[in-house]
Coordinates of C-alpha atoms in Angstrom, one line a residue:
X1 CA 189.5 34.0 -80.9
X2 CA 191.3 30.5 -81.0
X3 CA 194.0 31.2 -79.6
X4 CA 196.8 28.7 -79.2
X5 CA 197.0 25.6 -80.7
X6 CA 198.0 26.0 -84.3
X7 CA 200.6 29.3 -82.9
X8 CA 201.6 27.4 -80.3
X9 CA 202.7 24.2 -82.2
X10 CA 205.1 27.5 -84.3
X11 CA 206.5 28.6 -81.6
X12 CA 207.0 26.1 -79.8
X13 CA 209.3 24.1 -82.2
X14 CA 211.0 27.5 -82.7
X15 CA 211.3 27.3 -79.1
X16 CA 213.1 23.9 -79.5
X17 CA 215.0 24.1 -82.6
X18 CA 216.7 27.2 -81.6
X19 CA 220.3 27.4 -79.4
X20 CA 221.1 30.6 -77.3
X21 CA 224.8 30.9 -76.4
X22 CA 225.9 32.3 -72.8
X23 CA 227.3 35.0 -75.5
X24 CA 223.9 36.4 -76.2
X25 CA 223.2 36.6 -72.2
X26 CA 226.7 38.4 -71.7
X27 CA 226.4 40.5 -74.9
X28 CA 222.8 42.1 -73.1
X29 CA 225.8 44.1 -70.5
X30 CA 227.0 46.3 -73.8
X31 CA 223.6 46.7 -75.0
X32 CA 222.5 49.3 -72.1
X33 CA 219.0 50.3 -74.5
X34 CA 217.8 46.9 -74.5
X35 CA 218.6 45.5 -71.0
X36 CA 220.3 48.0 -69.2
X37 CA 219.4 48.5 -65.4
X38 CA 219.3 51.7 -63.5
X39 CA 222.5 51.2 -61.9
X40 CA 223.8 50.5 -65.7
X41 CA 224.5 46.9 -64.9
X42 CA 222.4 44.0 -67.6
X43 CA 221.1 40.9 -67.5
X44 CA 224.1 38.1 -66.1
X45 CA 226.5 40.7 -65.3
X46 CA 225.9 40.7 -61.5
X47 CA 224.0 38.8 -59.0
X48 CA 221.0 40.4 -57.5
X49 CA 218.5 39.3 -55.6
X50 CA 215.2 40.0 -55.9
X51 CA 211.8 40.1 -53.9
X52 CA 208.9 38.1 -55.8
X53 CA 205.6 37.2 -53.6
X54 CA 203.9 33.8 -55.9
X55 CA 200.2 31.8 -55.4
X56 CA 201.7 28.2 -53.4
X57 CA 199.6 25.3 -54.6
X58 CA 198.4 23.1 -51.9
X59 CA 199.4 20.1 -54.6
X60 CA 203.0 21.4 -55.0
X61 CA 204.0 24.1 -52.4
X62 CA 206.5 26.6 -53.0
X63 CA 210.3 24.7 -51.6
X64 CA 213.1 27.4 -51.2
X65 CA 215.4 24.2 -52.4
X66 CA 213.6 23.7 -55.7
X67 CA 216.5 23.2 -58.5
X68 CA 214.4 25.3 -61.1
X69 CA 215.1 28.7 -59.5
X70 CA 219.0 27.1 -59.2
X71 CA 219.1 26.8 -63.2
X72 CA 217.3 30.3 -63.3
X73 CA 220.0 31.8 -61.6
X74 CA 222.6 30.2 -63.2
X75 CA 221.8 31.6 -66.6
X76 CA 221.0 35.0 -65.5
X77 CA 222.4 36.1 -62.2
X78 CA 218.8 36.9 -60.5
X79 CA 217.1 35.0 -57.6
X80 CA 214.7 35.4 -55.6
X81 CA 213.5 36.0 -51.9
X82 CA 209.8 34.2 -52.7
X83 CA 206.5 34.9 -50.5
X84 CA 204.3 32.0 -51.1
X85 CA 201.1 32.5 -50.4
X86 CA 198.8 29.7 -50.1
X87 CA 195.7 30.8 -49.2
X88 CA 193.4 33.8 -49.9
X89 CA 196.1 35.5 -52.7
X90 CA 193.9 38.3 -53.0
X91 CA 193.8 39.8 -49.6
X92 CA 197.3 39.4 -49.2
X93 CA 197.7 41.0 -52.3
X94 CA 196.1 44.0 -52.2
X95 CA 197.2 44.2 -48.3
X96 CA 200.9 44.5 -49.9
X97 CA 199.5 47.1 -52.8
X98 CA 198.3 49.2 -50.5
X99 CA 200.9 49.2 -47.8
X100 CA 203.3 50.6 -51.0
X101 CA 205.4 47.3 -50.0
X102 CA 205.1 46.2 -53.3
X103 CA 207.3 43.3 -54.2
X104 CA 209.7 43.6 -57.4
X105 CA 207.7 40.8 -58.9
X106 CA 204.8 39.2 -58.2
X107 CA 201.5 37.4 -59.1
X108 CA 198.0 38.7 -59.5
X109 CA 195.2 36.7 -59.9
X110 CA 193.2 38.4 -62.7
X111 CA 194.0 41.2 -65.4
X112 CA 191.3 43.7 -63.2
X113 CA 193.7 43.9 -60.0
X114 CA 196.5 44.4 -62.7
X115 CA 194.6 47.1 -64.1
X116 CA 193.1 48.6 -61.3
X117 CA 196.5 49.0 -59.5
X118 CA 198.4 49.5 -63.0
X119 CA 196.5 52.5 -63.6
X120 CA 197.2 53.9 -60.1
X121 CA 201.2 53.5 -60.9
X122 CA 201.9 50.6 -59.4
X123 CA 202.7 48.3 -61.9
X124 CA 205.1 48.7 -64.9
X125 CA 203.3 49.4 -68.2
X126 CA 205.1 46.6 -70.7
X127 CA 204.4 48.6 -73.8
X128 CA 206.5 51.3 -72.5
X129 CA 209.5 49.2 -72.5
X130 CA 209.6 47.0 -75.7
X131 CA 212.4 48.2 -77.2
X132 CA 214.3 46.3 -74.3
X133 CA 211.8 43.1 -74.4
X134 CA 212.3 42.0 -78.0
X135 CA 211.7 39.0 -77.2
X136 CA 208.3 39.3 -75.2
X137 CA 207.6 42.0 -78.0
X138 CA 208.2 39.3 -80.6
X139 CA 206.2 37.0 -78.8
X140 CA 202.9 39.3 -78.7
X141 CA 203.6 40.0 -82.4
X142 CA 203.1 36.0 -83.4
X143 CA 200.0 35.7 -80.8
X144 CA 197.4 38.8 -81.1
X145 CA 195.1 36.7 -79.2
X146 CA 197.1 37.0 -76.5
X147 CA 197.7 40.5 -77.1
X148 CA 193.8 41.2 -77.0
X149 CA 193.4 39.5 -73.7
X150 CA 196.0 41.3 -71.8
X151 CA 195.1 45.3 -72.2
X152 CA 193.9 47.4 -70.1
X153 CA 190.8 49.7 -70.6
X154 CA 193.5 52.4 -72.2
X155 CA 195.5 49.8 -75.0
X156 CA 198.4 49.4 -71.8
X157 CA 199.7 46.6 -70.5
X158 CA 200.1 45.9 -66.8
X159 CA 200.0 42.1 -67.0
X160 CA 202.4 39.5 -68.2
X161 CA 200.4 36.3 -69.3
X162 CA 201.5 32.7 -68.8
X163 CA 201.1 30.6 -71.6
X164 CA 200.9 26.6 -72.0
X165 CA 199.6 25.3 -68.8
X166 CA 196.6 25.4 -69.8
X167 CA 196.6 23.1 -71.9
X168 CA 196.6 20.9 -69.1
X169 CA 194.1 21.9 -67.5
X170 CA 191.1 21.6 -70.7
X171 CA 187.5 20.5 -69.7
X172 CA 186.5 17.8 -71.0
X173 CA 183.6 15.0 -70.5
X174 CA 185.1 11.3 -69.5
X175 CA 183.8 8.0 -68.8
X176 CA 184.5 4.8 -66.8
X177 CA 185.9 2.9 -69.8
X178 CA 186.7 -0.3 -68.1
X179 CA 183.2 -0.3 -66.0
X180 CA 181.8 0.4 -69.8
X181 CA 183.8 -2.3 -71.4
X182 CA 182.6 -4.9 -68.7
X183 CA 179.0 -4.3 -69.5
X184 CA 179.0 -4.0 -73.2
X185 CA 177.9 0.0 -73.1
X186 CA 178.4 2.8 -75.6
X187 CA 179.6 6.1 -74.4
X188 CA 176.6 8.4 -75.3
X189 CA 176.8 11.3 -78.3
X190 CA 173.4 12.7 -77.2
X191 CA 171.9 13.6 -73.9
X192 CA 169.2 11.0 -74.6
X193 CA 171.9 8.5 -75.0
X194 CA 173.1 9.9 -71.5
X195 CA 170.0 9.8 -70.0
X196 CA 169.6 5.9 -71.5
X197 CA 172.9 4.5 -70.4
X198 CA 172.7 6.2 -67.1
X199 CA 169.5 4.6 -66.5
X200 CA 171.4 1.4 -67.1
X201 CA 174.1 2.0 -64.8
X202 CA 171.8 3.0 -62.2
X203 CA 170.0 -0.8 -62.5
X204 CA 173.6 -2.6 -62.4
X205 CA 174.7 -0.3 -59.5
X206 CA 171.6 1.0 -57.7
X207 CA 173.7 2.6 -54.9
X208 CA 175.4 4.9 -57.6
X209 CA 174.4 8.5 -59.2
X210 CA 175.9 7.7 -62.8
X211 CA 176.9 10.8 -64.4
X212 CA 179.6 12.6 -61.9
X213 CA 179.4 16.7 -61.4
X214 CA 179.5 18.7 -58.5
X215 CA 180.8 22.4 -57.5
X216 CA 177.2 24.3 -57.6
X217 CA 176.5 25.2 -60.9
X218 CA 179.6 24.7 -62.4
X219 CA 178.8 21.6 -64.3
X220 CA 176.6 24.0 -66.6
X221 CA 179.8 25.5 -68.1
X222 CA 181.0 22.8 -69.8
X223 CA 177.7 21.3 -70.8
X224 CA 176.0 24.5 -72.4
X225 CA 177.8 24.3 -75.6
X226 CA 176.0 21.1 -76.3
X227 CA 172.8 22.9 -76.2
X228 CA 174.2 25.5 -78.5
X229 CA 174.2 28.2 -75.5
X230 CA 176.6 29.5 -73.0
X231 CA 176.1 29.9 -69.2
X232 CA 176.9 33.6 -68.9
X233 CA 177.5 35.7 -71.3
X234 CA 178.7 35.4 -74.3
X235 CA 180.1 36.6 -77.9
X236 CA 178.7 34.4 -80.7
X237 CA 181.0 34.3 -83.6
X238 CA 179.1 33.3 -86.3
X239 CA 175.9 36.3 -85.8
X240 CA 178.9 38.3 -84.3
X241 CA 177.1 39.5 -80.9
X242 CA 176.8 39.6 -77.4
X243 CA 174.0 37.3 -76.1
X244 CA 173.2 36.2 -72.1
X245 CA 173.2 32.1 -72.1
X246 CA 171.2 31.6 -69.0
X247 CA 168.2 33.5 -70.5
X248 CA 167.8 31.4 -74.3
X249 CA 165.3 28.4 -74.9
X250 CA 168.2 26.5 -75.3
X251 CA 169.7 27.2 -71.8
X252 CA 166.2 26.3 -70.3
X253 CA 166.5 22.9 -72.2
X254 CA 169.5 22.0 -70.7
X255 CA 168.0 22.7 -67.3
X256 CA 165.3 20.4 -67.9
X257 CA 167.7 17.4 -68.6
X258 CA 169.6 18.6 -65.4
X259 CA 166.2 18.5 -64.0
X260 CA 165.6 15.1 -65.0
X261 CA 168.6 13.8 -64.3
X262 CA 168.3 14.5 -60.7
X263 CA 164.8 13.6 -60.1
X264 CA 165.5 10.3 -61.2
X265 CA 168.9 9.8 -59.0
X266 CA 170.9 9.9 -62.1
X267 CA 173.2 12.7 -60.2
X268 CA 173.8 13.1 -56.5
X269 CA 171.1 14.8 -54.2
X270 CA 173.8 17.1 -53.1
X271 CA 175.7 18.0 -55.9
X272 CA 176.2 21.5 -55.6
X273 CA 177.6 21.2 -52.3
X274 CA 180.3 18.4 -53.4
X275 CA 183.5 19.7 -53.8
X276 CA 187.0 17.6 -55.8
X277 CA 187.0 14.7 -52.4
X278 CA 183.5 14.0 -53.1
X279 CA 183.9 14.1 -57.0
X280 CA 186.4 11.7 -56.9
X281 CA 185.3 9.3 -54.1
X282 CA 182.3 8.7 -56.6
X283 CA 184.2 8.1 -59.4
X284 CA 187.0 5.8 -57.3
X285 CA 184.5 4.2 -55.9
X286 CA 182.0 2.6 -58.5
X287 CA 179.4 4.8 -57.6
X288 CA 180.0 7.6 -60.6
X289 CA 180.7 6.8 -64.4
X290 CA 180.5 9.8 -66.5
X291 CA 182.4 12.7 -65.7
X292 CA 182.7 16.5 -67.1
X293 CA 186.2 17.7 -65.3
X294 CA 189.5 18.6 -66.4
X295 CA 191.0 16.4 -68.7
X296 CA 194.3 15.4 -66.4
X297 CA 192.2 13.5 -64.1
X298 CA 192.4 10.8 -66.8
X299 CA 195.9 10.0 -65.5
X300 CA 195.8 12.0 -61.6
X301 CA 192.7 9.4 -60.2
X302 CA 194.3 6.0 -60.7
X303 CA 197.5 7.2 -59.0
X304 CA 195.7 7.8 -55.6
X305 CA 194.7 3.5 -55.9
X306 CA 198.2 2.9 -55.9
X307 CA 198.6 -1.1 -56.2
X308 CA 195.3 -0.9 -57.3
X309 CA 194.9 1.6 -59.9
X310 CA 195.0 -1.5 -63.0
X311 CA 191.1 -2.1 -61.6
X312 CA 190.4 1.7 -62.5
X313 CA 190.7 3.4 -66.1
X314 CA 189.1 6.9 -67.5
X315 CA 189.2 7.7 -71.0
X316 CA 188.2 10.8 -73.0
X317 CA 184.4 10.9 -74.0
X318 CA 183.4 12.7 -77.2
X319 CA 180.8 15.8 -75.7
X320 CA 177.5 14.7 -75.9
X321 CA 174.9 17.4 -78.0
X322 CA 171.7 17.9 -76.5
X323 CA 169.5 20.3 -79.4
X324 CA 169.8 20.9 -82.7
X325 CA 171.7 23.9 -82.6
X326 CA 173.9 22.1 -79.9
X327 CA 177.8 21.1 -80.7
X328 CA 180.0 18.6 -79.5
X329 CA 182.1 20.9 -77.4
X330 CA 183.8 21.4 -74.5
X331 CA 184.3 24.9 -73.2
X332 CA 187.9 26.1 -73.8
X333 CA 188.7 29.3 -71.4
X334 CA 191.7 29.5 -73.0
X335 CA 195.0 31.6 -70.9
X336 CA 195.0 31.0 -67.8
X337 CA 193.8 34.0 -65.1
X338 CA 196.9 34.4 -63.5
X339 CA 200.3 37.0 -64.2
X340 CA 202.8 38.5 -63.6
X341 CA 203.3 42.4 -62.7
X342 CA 206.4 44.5 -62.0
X343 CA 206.6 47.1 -59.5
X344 CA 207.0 50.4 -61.2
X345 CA 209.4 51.2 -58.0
X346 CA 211.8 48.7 -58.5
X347 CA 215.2 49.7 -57.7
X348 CA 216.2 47.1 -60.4
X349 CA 213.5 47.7 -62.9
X350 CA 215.3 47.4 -66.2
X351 CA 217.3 44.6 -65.2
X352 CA 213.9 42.8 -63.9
X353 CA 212.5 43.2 -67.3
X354 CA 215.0 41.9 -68.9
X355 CA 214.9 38.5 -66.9
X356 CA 211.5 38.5 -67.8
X357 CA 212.2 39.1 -71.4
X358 CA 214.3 36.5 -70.7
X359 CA 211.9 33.7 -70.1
X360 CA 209.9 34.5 -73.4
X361 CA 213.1 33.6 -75.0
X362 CA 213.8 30.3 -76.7
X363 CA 216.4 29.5 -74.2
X364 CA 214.4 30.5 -71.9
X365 CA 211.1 28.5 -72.9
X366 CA 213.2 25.5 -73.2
X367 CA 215.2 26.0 -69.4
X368 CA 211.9 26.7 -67.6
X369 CA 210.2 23.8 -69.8
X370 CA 212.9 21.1 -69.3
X371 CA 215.3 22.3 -66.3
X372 CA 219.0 21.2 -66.8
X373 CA 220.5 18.5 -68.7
X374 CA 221.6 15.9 -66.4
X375 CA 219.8 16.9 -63.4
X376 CA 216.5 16.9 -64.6
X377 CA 216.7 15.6 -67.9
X378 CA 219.1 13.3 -70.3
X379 CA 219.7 12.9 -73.8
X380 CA 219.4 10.0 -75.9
X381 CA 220.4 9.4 -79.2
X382 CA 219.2 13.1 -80.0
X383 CA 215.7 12.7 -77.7
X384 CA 215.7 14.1 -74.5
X385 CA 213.7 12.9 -71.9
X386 CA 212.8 13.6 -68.4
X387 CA 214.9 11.2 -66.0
X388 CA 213.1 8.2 -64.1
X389 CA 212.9 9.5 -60.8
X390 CA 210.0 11.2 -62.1
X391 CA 206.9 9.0 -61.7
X392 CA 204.4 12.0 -63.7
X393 CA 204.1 15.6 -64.4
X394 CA 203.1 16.2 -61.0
X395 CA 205.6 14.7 -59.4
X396 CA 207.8 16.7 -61.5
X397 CA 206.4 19.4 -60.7
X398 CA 206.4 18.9 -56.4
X399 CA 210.1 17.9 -56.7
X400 CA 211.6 20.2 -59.3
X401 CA 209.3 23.6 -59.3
X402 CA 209.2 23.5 -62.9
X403 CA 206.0 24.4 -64.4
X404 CA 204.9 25.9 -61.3
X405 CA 203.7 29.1 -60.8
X406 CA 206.7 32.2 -60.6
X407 CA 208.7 29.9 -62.2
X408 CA 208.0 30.3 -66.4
X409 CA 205.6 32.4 -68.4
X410 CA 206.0 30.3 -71.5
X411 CA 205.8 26.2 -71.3
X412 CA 206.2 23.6 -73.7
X413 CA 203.9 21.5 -73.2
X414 CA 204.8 18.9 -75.5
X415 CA 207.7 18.4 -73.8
X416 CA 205.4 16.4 -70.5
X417 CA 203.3 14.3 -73.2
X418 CA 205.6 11.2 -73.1
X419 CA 205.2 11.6 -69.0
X420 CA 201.4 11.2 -69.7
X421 CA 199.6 7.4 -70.6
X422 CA 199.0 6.6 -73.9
X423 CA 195.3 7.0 -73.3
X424 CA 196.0 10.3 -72.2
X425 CA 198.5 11.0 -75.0
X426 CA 195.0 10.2 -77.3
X427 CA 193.5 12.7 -75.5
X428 CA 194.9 15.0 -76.1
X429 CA 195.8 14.6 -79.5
X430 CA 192.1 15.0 -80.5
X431 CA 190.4 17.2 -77.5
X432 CA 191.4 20.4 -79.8
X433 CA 188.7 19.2 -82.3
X434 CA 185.8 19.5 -79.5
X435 CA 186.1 22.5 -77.8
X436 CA 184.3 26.1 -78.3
X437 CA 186.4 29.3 -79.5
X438 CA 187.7 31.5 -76.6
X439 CA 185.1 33.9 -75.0
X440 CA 187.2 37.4 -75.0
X441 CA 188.9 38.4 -71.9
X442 CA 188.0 41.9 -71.9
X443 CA 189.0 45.2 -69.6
X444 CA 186.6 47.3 -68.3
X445 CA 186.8 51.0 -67.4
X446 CA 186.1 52.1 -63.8
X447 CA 182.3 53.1 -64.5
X448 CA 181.5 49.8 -66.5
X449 CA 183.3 47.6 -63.7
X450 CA 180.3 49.2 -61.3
X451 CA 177.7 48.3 -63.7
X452 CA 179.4 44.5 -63.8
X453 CA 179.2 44.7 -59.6
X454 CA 176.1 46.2 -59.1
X455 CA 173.4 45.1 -62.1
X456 CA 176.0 42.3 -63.0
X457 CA 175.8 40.7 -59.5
X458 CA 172.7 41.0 -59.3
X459 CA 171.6 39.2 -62.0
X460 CA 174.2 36.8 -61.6
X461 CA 173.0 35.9 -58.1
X462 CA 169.2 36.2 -59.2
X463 CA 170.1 33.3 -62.2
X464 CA 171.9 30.9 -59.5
X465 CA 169.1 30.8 -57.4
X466 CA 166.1 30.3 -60.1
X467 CA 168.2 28.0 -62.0
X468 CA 169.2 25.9 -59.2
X469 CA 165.5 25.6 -58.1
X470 CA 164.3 24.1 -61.3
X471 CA 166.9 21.7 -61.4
X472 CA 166.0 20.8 -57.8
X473 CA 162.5 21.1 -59.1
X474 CA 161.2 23.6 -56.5
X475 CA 160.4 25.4 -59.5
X476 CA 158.1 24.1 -62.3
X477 CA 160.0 24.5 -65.8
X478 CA 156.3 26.2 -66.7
X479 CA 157.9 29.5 -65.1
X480 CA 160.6 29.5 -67.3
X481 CA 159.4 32.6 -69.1
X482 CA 158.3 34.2 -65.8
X483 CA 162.1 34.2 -64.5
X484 CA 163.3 35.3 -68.2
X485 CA 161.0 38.8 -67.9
X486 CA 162.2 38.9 -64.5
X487 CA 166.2 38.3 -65.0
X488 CA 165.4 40.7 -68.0
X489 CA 164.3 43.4 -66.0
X490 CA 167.2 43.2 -63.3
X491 CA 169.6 44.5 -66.2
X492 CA 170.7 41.6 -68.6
X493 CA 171.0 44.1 -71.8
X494 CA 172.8 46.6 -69.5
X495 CA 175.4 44.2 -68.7
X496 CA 175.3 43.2 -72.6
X497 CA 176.2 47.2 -73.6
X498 CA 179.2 46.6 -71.1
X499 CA 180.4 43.9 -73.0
X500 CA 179.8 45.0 -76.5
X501 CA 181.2 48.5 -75.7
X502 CA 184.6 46.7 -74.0
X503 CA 184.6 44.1 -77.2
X504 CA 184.9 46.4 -79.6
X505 CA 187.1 49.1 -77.5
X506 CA 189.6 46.0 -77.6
X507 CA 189.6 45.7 -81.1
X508 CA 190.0 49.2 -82.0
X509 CA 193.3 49.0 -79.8
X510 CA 194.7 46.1 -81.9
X511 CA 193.8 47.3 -85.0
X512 CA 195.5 50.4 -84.4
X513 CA 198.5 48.3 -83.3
X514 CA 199.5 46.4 -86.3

């Protein structure tokens, strides 16, 4: 299930190419089947205000005054009265779902809550209403993948994905390339190669734990593909199955070098407990060289040196393979978790849709992508760029809203590539050729959602703790089999039925569909 980089480079110059007139907007108020309102006004005929509760990132908050909503409104007559929420989305959430004060629009933080509370009539169903979303309908139509990962157990759809950002926000594995350079070292291809420079870092820099990772387990994520496994489970496309990573010979062969690689001080003692500071203290401060985090740091770390960020580089590192069924991959998780949801009592239902529809237009993609000409952007000889007061995509992003979350569902993201360094620009220009295919994101019904907290939690909490013990070597890798029969035993394959019964559920849905 690749799913967006050879669609996305379509749509995205359709997105581009393409020029809406204010005619099309205005022409939506005679069309009363496609964007009529209950109180028969459309899209850009009146103002209306609307309530919308949205996540608030601690990196960019939510600002009232942030000129994206401005443009928004401009073109179609709706704002918004915004709860940010910037901590603990999910209690406050559900606190509004159950009080019935549902919000016209708002966030949830993973297709189960829209399900869950979709089902109980909370939340529009989207498939009901495509003959006035041709536009999001269209959209669906050119990405199936994106269709499959947004049902619910039943083929309905309570949540609106958002689609681009994550491009940004890619896993990859990268390396001190100027600490490299200095010593005349070779970014590694294997993990024996890691294990060899590392060793060699550690002599020229004996206070330092060479290969940065932190965030418990984590790590394991990104690195399993190079063993050939995954760390959870998983659906291998080529024997077309569902297997359990943590449970293969190749999973227990990436523990060992995980093993190894602490025993010998090649990662931190306390790893697991290390959250982003720690992470990128090491890495700021000579003390980490290899890194397996989200590409963007690559440009967000030497920013926080300020005068001093020309004494600090990161560059992309191909992913090293550690067996022979391994691959050089990074894990790609594909769309991103969040989306949007409607409230099936909105007094302005229609007309909400309708704005939403809106934003999967090409006019749309392109406002909530760029903002407005002359304010946030100019054009030059045919080229539009984004205006100097912006020093990076995240600065864009704190001073203008755009690309935050509430504030799009489809991005461009080409359009931020010539705010990125032209090692970064490399980057990404070749990080599509080393990543996995996209695990489905599946629905689950209410009785296999209690199998997935019960026997799935179980063994998910039984797997942290053996595996973190062997790589902390409280455990000798000789009861490797031992914790297999027992992890075996808690339920794996019933967990693996879940999944397989789910997988295919989904496809019968979009087969059906086309």
């Amino acid at each position: 299930m690749r799913m967006w980089r050879s669609k996305w480079n379509k749509f995205g110059k359709i997105a581009l190419t393409a020029v809406l007139t204010g005619s099309i907007l205005a022409g939506c108020a005679k069309e009363e089947d496609a964007s009529g309102s209950e109180n028969g006004s459309a899209l850009g005929e009146k103002a209306v205000t609307l309530n919308m509760m949205t996540f608030s990132h601690t990196n960019w908050p939510y600002k009232e005054d942030w000129p994206i909503y401005k443009f928004l409104k401009e073109k179609t007559n709706v704002s918004f009265k915004v709860q940010p929420v910037m901590s603990d989305y999910a209690t406050t959430m559900n606190l509004a779902i159950s009080s019935g004060e549902i919000p016209d629009l708002m966030m949830v933080n993973s297709l189960k809550a829209a399900n869950t509370h979709g089902s109980s009539g909370a939340f529009v169903n989207f498939f009901e209403h495509l003959d006035k979303m041709p536009n999001y309908k269209k959209f669906l139509e050119e990405h199936p993948d994106v269709k499959a990962a947004i049902l619910s157990p039943d083929g309905k759809n309570y949540f609106m994905p958002l689609y681009g950002l994550e491009q940004q926000s890619r896993r990859s594995w990268l390396f001190r390339d100027d600490v490299f350079k200095k010593h005349g070292l070779t970014p590694p291809t294997t993990y024996d190669e890691l294990y060899t420079v590392s060793k060699k870092l550690k002599e020229l820099y004996p206070g330092s734990y060479p290969i940065a990772v932190f965030n418990g387990l984590s790590p394991l994520l990104n690195m399993a593909p190079g063993f050939g496994t995954e760390s959870e489970y998983y659906y291998d496309y080529d024997k077309k199955e569902w297997r359990y990573g943590p449970s293969e010979n190749n999973y227990k062969t990436m523990v060992t070098y995980m093993n190894k690689f602490y025993k010998e001080g090649l990662v931190a003692p306390d790893f697991m407990a290390h959250k982003r500071k720690q992470f990128n203290d090491l890495l700021l401060q000579n003390k980490a060289f290899i890194a397996s985090d989200y590409i963007g740091i690559m440009d967000e770390l030497p920013l926080t040196l300020g005068d001093k960020a020309s004494e600090f580089s990161l560059d992309y590192m191909i992913p090293p393979v550690g067996s022979p069924e391994g691959k050089a991959q990074n894990v790609f998780s594909g769309l991103q978790a969040d989306g949007f949801v409607v409230s099936a009592n909105s007094k302005e239902r229609d007309l909400l849709l309708a704005y939403m529809d809106f934003l999967f237009s090409p006019e749309g993609i392109e406002l909530a992508t760029w903002g407005k000409e002359g304010e946030t952007y100019t054009t030059e000889n045919g080229t539009r760029k984004f205006k100097a007061d912006y020093k990076g995509f995240g600065d864009l992003r704190t001073k203008t809203g755009i690309a935050t979350v509430g504030a799009h569902t489809v991005l461009d993201m080409k359009a931020y590539e010539s705010m990125n360094s032209p090692k970064m620009q490399a980057a990404m220009s070749k990080v599509g050729k080393y990543e996995t295919k996209t695990q489905p994101r599946l629905a689950y019904t209410n009785e296999e959602n209690e199998v997935i907290s019960m026997t799935g939690e179980a063994v998910k909490k039984y797997k942290e703790e053996q595996i973190a013990k062997f790589i902390l070597g409280q455990k000798s890798m000789d009861e490797w089999d031992a914790y297999v029969a027992e992890i075996n035993k808690l339920g794996v394959q019933k967990v693996l039925d879940v999944h397989k019964a789910a997988f295919e559920r989904n496809q019968k849905f979009l087969n059906e569909s086309k």
